[in-house]
């Protein structure tokens, strides 16, 4: 699921804005605004948590990483190779963050028991085995 959700979230948040903003002094920024990137970052933990809580860490970490890397790798106007640098940065960042989120969530998601709960133990009985 994260391998499908990640590129869809990228397309929804960042895919529609592909132009740079040129300021009066000649400098250019973009193509993304900070709020778009923050929106993407806030969207992705839900599918990672969903997969990791079901102990599908192998799908959560590489799935999200591969989905974001594929979606973000824009080769359309790259003459200098910076597209590959950007894709590498996205790969490293998403791999690190999804691995950290999964590492925190997977041990906490134990089926049938709340996190930190201990099984009650019966006190030792002093009565003989057949006398109960």
Tab-separated table of N, CA and C in Angstrom:
chain	number	residue	atom	x	y	z
A	1	UNK	N	0.800	-1.198	0.000
A	1	UNK	CA	0.000	0.000	0.000
A	1	UNK	C	0.850	1.272	0.000
A	2	UNK	N	1.914	1.382	0.820
A	2	UNK	CA	2.717	2.602	0.775
A	2	UNK	C	3.353	2.872	-0.588
A	3	UNK	N	3.648	1.812	-1.351
A	3	UNK	CA	4.246	2.010	-2.674
A	3	UNK	C	3.270	2.668	-3.639
A	4	UNK	N	1.982	2.546	-3.389
A	4	UNK	CA	0.967	3.188	-4.216
A	4	UNK	C	0.606	4.565	-3.660
A	5	UNK	N	0.507	4.663	-2.343
A	5	UNK	CA	0.102	5.918	-1.701
A	5	UNK	C	1.186	6.987	-1.852
A	6	UNK	N	2.446	6.619	-1.742
A	6	UNK	CA	3.528	7.609	-1.801
A	6	UNK	C	3.557	8.379	-3.123
A	7	UNK	N	3.552	7.722	-4.279
A	7	UNK	CA	3.543	8.517	-5.515
A	7	UNK	C	2.233	9.278	-5.725
A	8	UNK	N	1.128	8.713	-5.241
A	8	UNK	CA	-0.146	9.437	-5.357
A	8	UNK	C	-0.126	10.701	-4.500
A	9	UNK	N	0.435	10.599	-3.301
A	9	UNK	CA	0.543	11.772	-2.432
A	9	UNK	C	1.500	12.796	-3.033
A	10	UNK	N	2.599	12.323	-3.613
A	10	UNK	CA	3.528	13.254	-4.269
A	10	UNK	C	2.825	13.972	-5.414
A	11	UNK	N	2.088	13.238	-6.231
A	11	UNK	CA	1.389	13.842	-7.366
A	11	UNK	C	0.358	14.856	-6.891
A	12	UNK	N	-0.351	14.539	-5.822
A	12	UNK	CA	-1.373	15.453	-5.311
A	12	UNK	C	-0.761	16.703	-4.696
A	13	UNK	N	0.344	16.547	-3.978
A	13	UNK	CA	0.945	17.684	-3.264
A	13	UNK	C	1.941	18.464	-4.111
A	14	UNK	N	2.789	17.765	-4.852
A	14	UNK	CA	3.888	18.427	-5.549
A	14	UNK	C	3.813	18.343	-7.065
A	15	UNK	N	3.085	17.404	-7.592
A	15	UNK	CA	3.078	17.159	-9.026
A	15	UNK	C	2.478	18.261	-9.870
A	16	UNK	N	1.597	19.042	-9.294
A	16	UNK	CA	0.920	20.072	-10.089
A	16	UNK	C	1.733	21.354	-10.244
A	17	UNK	N	2.758	21.541	-9.451
A	17	UNK	CA	3.533	22.785	-9.463
A	17	UNK	C	4.921	22.507	-10.040
A	18	UNK	N	5.128	22.829	-11.294
A	18	UNK	CA	6.398	22.531	-11.949
A	18	UNK	C	7.124	23.781	-12.455
A	19	UNK	N	6.669	24.962	-12.104
A	19	UNK	CA	7.345	26.166	-12.601
A	19	UNK	C	8.086	26.869	-11.472
A	20	UNK	N	9.144	27.524	-11.834
A	20	UNK	CA	9.932	28.294	-10.865
A	20	UNK	C	9.413	29.721	-10.824
A	21	UNK	N	9.479	30.330	-9.660
A	21	UNK	CA	9.071	31.714	-9.492
A	21	UNK	C	10.296	32.606	-9.665
A	22	UNK	N	10.234	33.554	-10.599
A	22	UNK	CA	11.334	34.485	-10.838
A	22	UNK	C	10.990	35.808	-10.165
A	23	UNK	N	11.894	36.237	-9.295
A	23	UNK	CA	11.687	37.464	-8.531
A	23	UNK	C	12.224	38.674	-9.307
A	24	UNK	N	11.825	39.881	-8.910
A	24	UNK	CA	12.264	41.087	-9.630
A	24	UNK	C	13.789	41.245	-9.713
A	25	UNK	N	14.505	40.703	-8.731
A	25	UNK	CA	15.971	40.825	-8.768
A	25	UNK	C	16.617	39.778	-9.668
A	26	UNK	N	15.816	38.910	-10.286
A	26	UNK	CA	16.343	37.900	-11.204
A	26	UNK	C	16.544	36.536	-10.571
A	27	UNK	N	16.437	36.434	-9.255
A	27	UNK	CA	16.605	35.133	-8.604
A	27	UNK	C	15.346	34.285	-8.789
A	28	UNK	N	15.532	32.988	-8.768
A	28	UNK	CA	14.412	32.071	-8.962
A	28	UNK	C	14.297	31.132	-7.766
A	29	UNK	N	13.078	30.806	-7.414
A	29	UNK	CA	12.812	29.844	-6.343
A	29	UNK	C	11.806	28.831	-6.857
A	30	UNK	N	11.722	27.747	-6.141
A	30	UNK	CA	10.708	26.753	-6.503
A	30	UNK	C	11.328	25.511	-7.082
A	31	UNK	N	10.547	24.666	-7.596
A	31	UNK	CA	9.157	24.849	-7.976
A	31	UNK	C	8.170	24.645	-6.826
A	32	UNK	N	8.604	24.145	-5.673
A	32	UNK	CA	7.668	23.820	-4.611
A	32	UNK	C	7.686	24.880	-3.520
A	33	UNK	N	6.524	25.083	-2.930
A	33	UNK	CA	6.396	25.943	-1.759
A	33	UNK	C	6.563	25.074	-0.520
A	34	UNK	N	6.953	25.698	0.573
A	34	UNK	CA	7.152	24.946	1.816
A	34	UNK	C	5.876	24.239	2.259
A	35	UNK	N	4.720	24.878	2.106
A	35	UNK	CA	3.472	24.255	2.546
A	35	UNK	C	3.162	22.980	1.756
A	36	UNK	N	3.588	22.908	0.504
A	36	UNK	CA	3.367	21.691	-0.284
A	36	UNK	C	4.205	20.530	0.253
A	37	UNK	N	5.459	20.813	0.552
A	37	UNK	CA	6.352	19.770	1.066
A	37	UNK	C	5.905	19.328	2.460
A	38	UNK	N	5.510	20.280	3.292
A	38	UNK	CA	5.022	19.949	4.633
A	38	UNK	C	3.762	19.083	4.532
A	39	UNK	N	2.881	19.419	3.599
A	39	UNK	CA	1.684	18.605	3.393
A	39	UNK	C	2.016	17.175	3.012
A	40	UNK	N	3.008	17.004	2.146
A	40	UNK	CA	3.433	15.655	1.755
A	40	UNK	C	4.006	14.905	2.953
A	41	UNK	N	4.847	15.573	3.714
A	41	UNK	CA	5.470	14.944	4.881
A	41	UNK	C	4.409	14.529	5.904
A	42	UNK	N	3.369	15.331	6.056
A	42	UNK	CA	2.308	14.995	7.014
A	42	UNK	C	1.349	13.924	6.487
A	43	UNK	N	1.323	13.724	5.185
A	43	UNK	CA	0.443	12.726	4.581
A	43	UNK	C	1.018	11.315	4.684
A	44	UNK	N	2.320	11.174	4.590
A	44	UNK	CA	2.941	9.849	4.467
A	44	UNK	C	3.001	8.994	5.734
A	45	UNK	N	3.047	9.544	6.929
A	45	UNK	CA	3.114	8.645	8.094
A	45	UNK	C	1.919	7.707	8.254
A	46	UNK	N	0.747	8.095	7.787
A	46	UNK	CA	-0.428	7.224	7.951
A	46	UNK	C	-0.268	5.881	7.241
A	47	UNK	N	0.088	5.838	5.941
A	47	UNK	CA	0.258	4.515	5.330
A	47	UNK	C	1.469	3.749	5.877
A	48	UNK	N	2.511	4.471	6.268
A	48	UNK	CA	3.680	3.793	6.869
A	48	UNK	C	3.267	3.165	8.193
A	49	UNK	N	2.518	3.904	9.000
A	49	UNK	CA	2.045	3.376	10.278
A	49	UNK	C	1.125	2.182	10.058
A	50	UNK	N	0.231	2.290	9.069
A	50	UNK	CA	-0.681	1.187	8.792
A	50	UNK	C	0.050	-0.092	8.439
A	51	UNK	N	1.048	0.010	7.589
A	51	UNK	CA	1.806	-1.184	7.193
A	51	UNK	C	2.683	-1.684	8.341
A	52	UNK	N	3.340	-0.776	9.040
A	52	UNK	CA	4.239	-1.191	10.124
A	52	UNK	C	3.470	-1.795	11.295
A	53	UNK	N	2.274	-1.283	11.575
A	53	UNK	CA	1.499	-1.837	12.686
A	53	UNK	C	1.006	-3.246	12.388
A	54	UNK	N	0.978	-3.605	11.117
A	54	UNK	CA	0.618	-4.972	10.721
A	54	UNK	C	1.874	-5.822	10.492
A	55	UNK	N	2.996	-5.304	10.940
A	55	UNK	CA	4.295	-5.975	10.822
A	55	UNK	C	4.706	-6.187	9.374
A	56	UNK	N	4.334	-5.256	8.503
A	56	UNK	CA	4.753	-5.272	7.101
A	56	UNK	C	5.823	-4.211	6.878
A	57	UNK	N	6.824	-4.211	7.720
A	57	UNK	CA	7.889	-3.226	7.627
A	57	UNK	C	8.598	-3.319	6.286
A	58	UNK	N	8.707	-4.508	5.748
A	58	UNK	CA	9.368	-4.680	4.452
A	58	UNK	C	8.612	-3.969	3.344
A	59	UNK	N	7.331	-3.791	3.485
A	59	UNK	CA	6.561	-3.035	2.506
A	59	UNK	C	6.518	-1.557	2.813
A	60	UNK	N	6.537	-1.211	4.082
A	60	UNK	CA	6.436	0.192	4.488
A	60	UNK	C	7.685	0.973	4.112
A	61	UNK	N	8.839	0.452	4.428
A	61	UNK	CA	10.079	1.197	4.214
A	61	UNK	C	10.473	1.256	2.737
A	62	UNK	N	10.736	0.128	2.077
A	62	UNK	CA	11.127	0.241	0.670
A	62	UNK	C	9.986	0.673	-0.243
A	63	UNK	N	8.751	0.360	0.129
A	63	UNK	CA	7.622	0.765	-0.701
A	63	UNK	C	7.475	2.279	-0.758
A	64	UNK	N	7.517	2.917	0.390
A	64	UNK	CA	7.425	4.376	0.437
A	64	UNK	C	8.627	5.007	-0.238
A	65	UNK	N	9.802	4.483	0.037
A	65	UNK	CA	11.026	5.031	-0.554
A	65	UNK	C	11.000	4.908	-2.075
A	66	UNK	N	10.663	3.738	-2.577
A	66	UNK	CA	10.629	3.545	-4.028
A	66	UNK	C	9.550	4.397	-4.683
A	67	UNK	N	8.396	4.490	-4.049
A	67	UNK	CA	7.315	5.297	-4.597
A	67	UNK	C	7.670	6.769	-4.685
A	68	UNK	N	8.250	7.308	-3.620
A	68	UNK	CA	8.648	8.721	-3.637
A	68	UNK	C	9.788	8.978	-4.607
A	69	UNK	N	10.749	8.085	-4.658
A	69	UNK	CA	11.889	8.269	-5.558
A	69	UNK	C	11.431	8.260	-7.009
A	70	UNK	N	10.590	7.315	-7.355
A	70	UNK	CA	10.094	7.238	-8.736
A	70	UNK	C	9.275	8.469	-9.095
A	71	UNK	N	8.448	8.924	-8.167
A	71	UNK	CA	7.583	10.066	-8.446
A	71	UNK	C	8.372	11.376	-8.524
A	72	UNK	N	9.419	11.491	-7.748
A	72	UNK	CA	10.139	12.761	-7.676
A	72	UNK	C	11.233	12.915	-8.731
A	73	UNK	N	11.609	11.833	-9.369
A	73	UNK	CA	12.719	11.883	-10.322
A	73	UNK	C	12.254	12.486	-11.649
A	74	UNK	N	12.442	13.800	-11.786
A	74	UNK	CA	11.995	14.541	-12.970
A	74	UNK	C	13.184	14.747	-13.895
A	75	UNK	N	13.164	14.075	-15.030
A	75	UNK	CA	14.264	14.148	-15.975
A	75	UNK	C	13.954	15.076	-17.151
A	76	UNK	N	12.830	15.753	-17.134
A	76	UNK	CA	12.362	16.479	-18.308
A	76	UNK	C	13.286	17.604	-18.759
A	77	UNK	N	13.819	18.377	-17.837
A	77	UNK	CA	14.639	19.524	-18.248
A	77	UNK	C	15.988	19.527	-17.528
A	78	UNK	N	16.530	18.366	-17.257
A	78	UNK	CA	17.772	18.266	-16.498
A	78	UNK	C	18.958	18.047	-17.431
A	79	UNK	N	19.749	19.085	-17.601
A	79	UNK	CA	20.942	18.957	-18.436
A	79	UNK	C	22.191	18.785	-17.581
A	80	UNK	N	22.119	19.177	-16.314
A	80	UNK	CA	23.308	19.159	-15.471
A	80	UNK	C	23.402	18.000	-14.506
A	81	UNK	N	22.435	17.105	-14.469
A	81	UNK	CA	22.501	15.953	-13.574
A	81	UNK	C	21.953	16.203	-12.183
A	82	UNK	N	21.359	17.363	-11.946
A	82	UNK	CA	20.835	17.637	-10.611
A	82	UNK	C	19.586	16.832	-10.300
A	83	UNK	N	18.920	16.331	-11.300
A	83	UNK	CA	17.756	15.484	-11.071
A	83	UNK	C	18.163	14.221	-10.306
A	84	UNK	N	19.295	13.656	-10.667
A	84	UNK	CA	19.786	12.462	-9.978
A	84	UNK	C	20.179	12.785	-8.535
A	85	UNK	N	20.737	13.963	-8.315
A	85	UNK	CA	21.089	14.383	-6.956
A	85	UNK	C	19.816	14.529	-6.117
A	86	UNK	N	18.794	15.148	-6.698
A	86	UNK	CA	17.530	15.301	-5.987
A	86	UNK	C	16.881	13.965	-5.681
A	87	UNK	N	16.911	13.057	-6.639
A	87	UNK	CA	16.342	11.730	-6.419
A	87	UNK	C	17.111	10.987	-5.329
A	88	UNK	N	18.415	11.145	-5.308
A	88	UNK	CA	19.225	10.520	-4.253
A	88	UNK	C	18.907	11.083	-2.881
A	89	UNK	N	18.672	12.378	-2.827
A	89	UNK	CA	18.311	13.015	-1.559
A	89	UNK	C	16.946	12.529	-1.083
A	90	UNK	N	15.993	12.441	-2.001
A	90	UNK	CA	14.663	11.935	-1.651
A	90	UNK	C	14.762	10.485	-1.180
A	91	UNK	N	15.568	9.685	-1.862
A	91	UNK	CA	15.732	8.281	-1.485
A	91	UNK	C	16.305	8.162	-0.077
A	92	UNK	N	17.388	8.875	0.188
A	92	UNK	CA	18.031	8.794	1.504
A	92	UNK	C	17.110	9.306	2.607
A	93	UNK	N	16.459	10.424	2.367
A	93	UNK	CA	15.586	11.001	3.389
A	93	UNK	C	14.378	10.138	3.675
A	94	UNK	N	13.712	9.672	2.629
A	94	UNK	CA	12.514	8.855	2.858
A	94	UNK	C	12.872	7.503	3.460
A	95	UNK	N	14.007	6.941	3.083
A	95	UNK	CA	14.444	5.679	3.665
A	95	UNK	C	14.712	5.842	5.164
A	96	UNK	N	15.407	6.902	5.523
A	96	UNK	CA	15.731	7.131	6.938
A	96	UNK	C	14.477	7.376	7.767
A	97	UNK	N	13.586	8.215	7.271
A	97	UNK	CA	12.394	8.564	8.055
A	97	UNK	C	11.427	7.392	8.149
A	98	UNK	N	11.172	6.699	7.047
A	98	UNK	CA	10.244	5.569	7.119
A	98	UNK	C	10.810	4.422	7.958
A	99	UNK	N	12.123	4.240	7.917
A	99	UNK	CA	12.737	3.214	8.774
A	99	UNK	C	12.587	3.582	10.244
A	100	UNK	N	12.781	4.850	10.576
A	100	UNK	CA	12.637	5.298	11.967
A	100	UNK	C	11.188	5.168	12.437
A	101	UNK	N	10.242	5.596	11.614
A	101	UNK	CA	8.826	5.483	11.982
A	101	UNK	C	8.444	4.011	12.152
A	102	UNK	N	8.882	3.169	11.250
A	102	UNK	CA	8.572	1.740	11.336
A	102	UNK	C	9.213	1.097	12.554
A	103	UNK	N	10.426	1.507	12.878
A	103	UNK	CA	11.123	0.942	14.039
A	103	UNK	C	10.420	1.293	15.341
A	104	UNK	N	9.790	2.441	15.388
A	104	UNK	CA	9.064	2.848	16.589
A	104	UNK	C	7.706	2.154	16.651
A	105	UNK	N	7.038	2.037	15.526
A	105	UNK	CA	5.668	1.528	15.507
A	105	UNK	C	5.601	0.009	15.587
A	106	UNK	N	6.468	-0.702	14.909
A	106	UNK	CA	6.374	-2.161	14.839
A	106	UNK	C	6.407	-2.826	16.215
A	107	UNK	N	7.363	-2.500	17.095
A	107	UNK	CA	7.341	-3.155	18.409
A	107	UNK	C	6.150	-2.729	19.255
A	108	UNK	N	5.641	-1.539	19.027
A	108	UNK	CA	4.516	-1.048	19.822
A	108	UNK	C	3.201	-1.677	19.407
A	109	UNK	N	3.130	-2.236	18.229
A	109	UNK	CA	1.875	-2.779	17.703
A	109	UNK	C	1.810	-4.285	17.924
A	110	UNK	N	1.582	-4.676	19.136
A	110	UNK	CA	1.450	-6.096	19.446
A	110	UNK	C	-0.021	-6.459	19.421
A	111	UNK	N	-0.409	-7.407	18.605
A	111	UNK	CA	-1.829	-7.748	18.519
A	111	UNK	C	-2.366	-8.309	19.831
A	112	UNK	N	-3.541	-7.811	20.220
A	112	UNK	CA	-4.206	-8.348	21.396
A	112	UNK	C	-3.820	-7.720	22.709
A	113	UNK	N	-2.763	-6.908	22.736
A	113	UNK	CA	-2.334	-6.301	23.989
A	113	UNK	C	-1.996	-4.852	23.762
A	114	UNK	N	-2.401	-3.991	24.678
A	114	UNK	CA	-1.949	-2.614	24.566
A	114	UNK	C	-0.456	-2.527	24.817
A	115	UNK	N	0.167	-1.515	24.290
A	115	UNK	CA	1.602	-1.336	24.448
A	115	UNK	C	1.957	-1.221	25.924
A	116	UNK	N	2.955	-1.955	26.344
A	116	UNK	CA	3.436	-1.876	27.718
A	116	UNK	C	2.644	-2.725	28.697
A	117	UNK	N	1.586	-3.364	28.262
A	117	UNK	CA	0.775	-4.170	29.167
A	117	UNK	C	1.513	-5.460	29.516
A	118	UNK	N	1.337	-5.882	30.758
A	118	UNK	CA	1.951	-7.126	31.191
A	118	UNK	C	0.856	-8.147	31.423
A	119	UNK	N	1.185	-9.391	31.149
A	119	UNK	CA	0.237	-10.463	31.394
A	119	UNK	C	0.116	-10.700	32.889
A	120	UNK	N	-1.117	-10.804	33.382
A	120	UNK	CA	-1.246	-11.093	34.814
A	120	UNK	C	-0.785	-12.519	35.094
A	121	UNK	N	-0.148	-12.674	36.211
A	121	UNK	CA	0.308	-14.005	36.610
A	121	UNK	C	-0.433	-14.398	37.872
A	122	UNK	N	-0.784	-15.664	37.969
A	122	UNK	CA	-1.479	-16.165	39.156
A	122	UNK	C	-0.468	-16.337	40.280
A	123	UNK	N	-0.876	-15.988	41.484
A	123	UNK	CA	0.045	-16.186	42.611
A	123	UNK	C	0.263	-17.680	42.824
A	124	UNK	N	1.437	-18.044	43.280
A	124	UNK	CA	1.703	-19.466	43.491
A	124	UNK	C	0.749	-20.011	44.572
A	125	UNK	N	0.262	-21.194	44.353
A	125	UNK	CA	-0.683	-21.826	45.277
A	125	UNK	C	0.085	-22.750	46.198
A	126	UNK	N	-0.294	-22.712	47.470
A	126	UNK	CA	0.362	-23.614	48.427
A	126	UNK	C	-0.413	-24.907	48.580
A	127	UNK	N	-1.607	-24.974	47.994
A	127	UNK	CA	-2.414	-26.190	48.103
A	127	UNK	C	-1.852	-27.265	47.191
A	128	UNK	N	-1.961	-28.515	47.583
A	128	UNK	CA	-1.516	-29.598	46.719
A	128	UNK	C	-2.303	-29.593	45.416
A	129	UNK	N	-1.755	-30.156	44.382
A	129	UNK	CA	-2.306	-30.094	43.037
A	129	UNK	C	-3.715	-30.642	42.941
A	130	UNK	N	-4.070	-31.703	43.516
A	130	UNK	CA	-5.398	-32.303	43.412
A	130	UNK	C	-6.388	-31.757	44.431
A	131	UNK	N	-5.975	-30.917	45.369
A	131	UNK	CA	-6.834	-30.456	46.470
A	131	UNK	C	-7.679	-29.254	46.105
A	132	UNK	N	-7.606	-28.717	44.961
A	132	UNK	CA	-8.361	-27.490	44.607
A	132	UNK	C	-9.785	-27.761	44.344
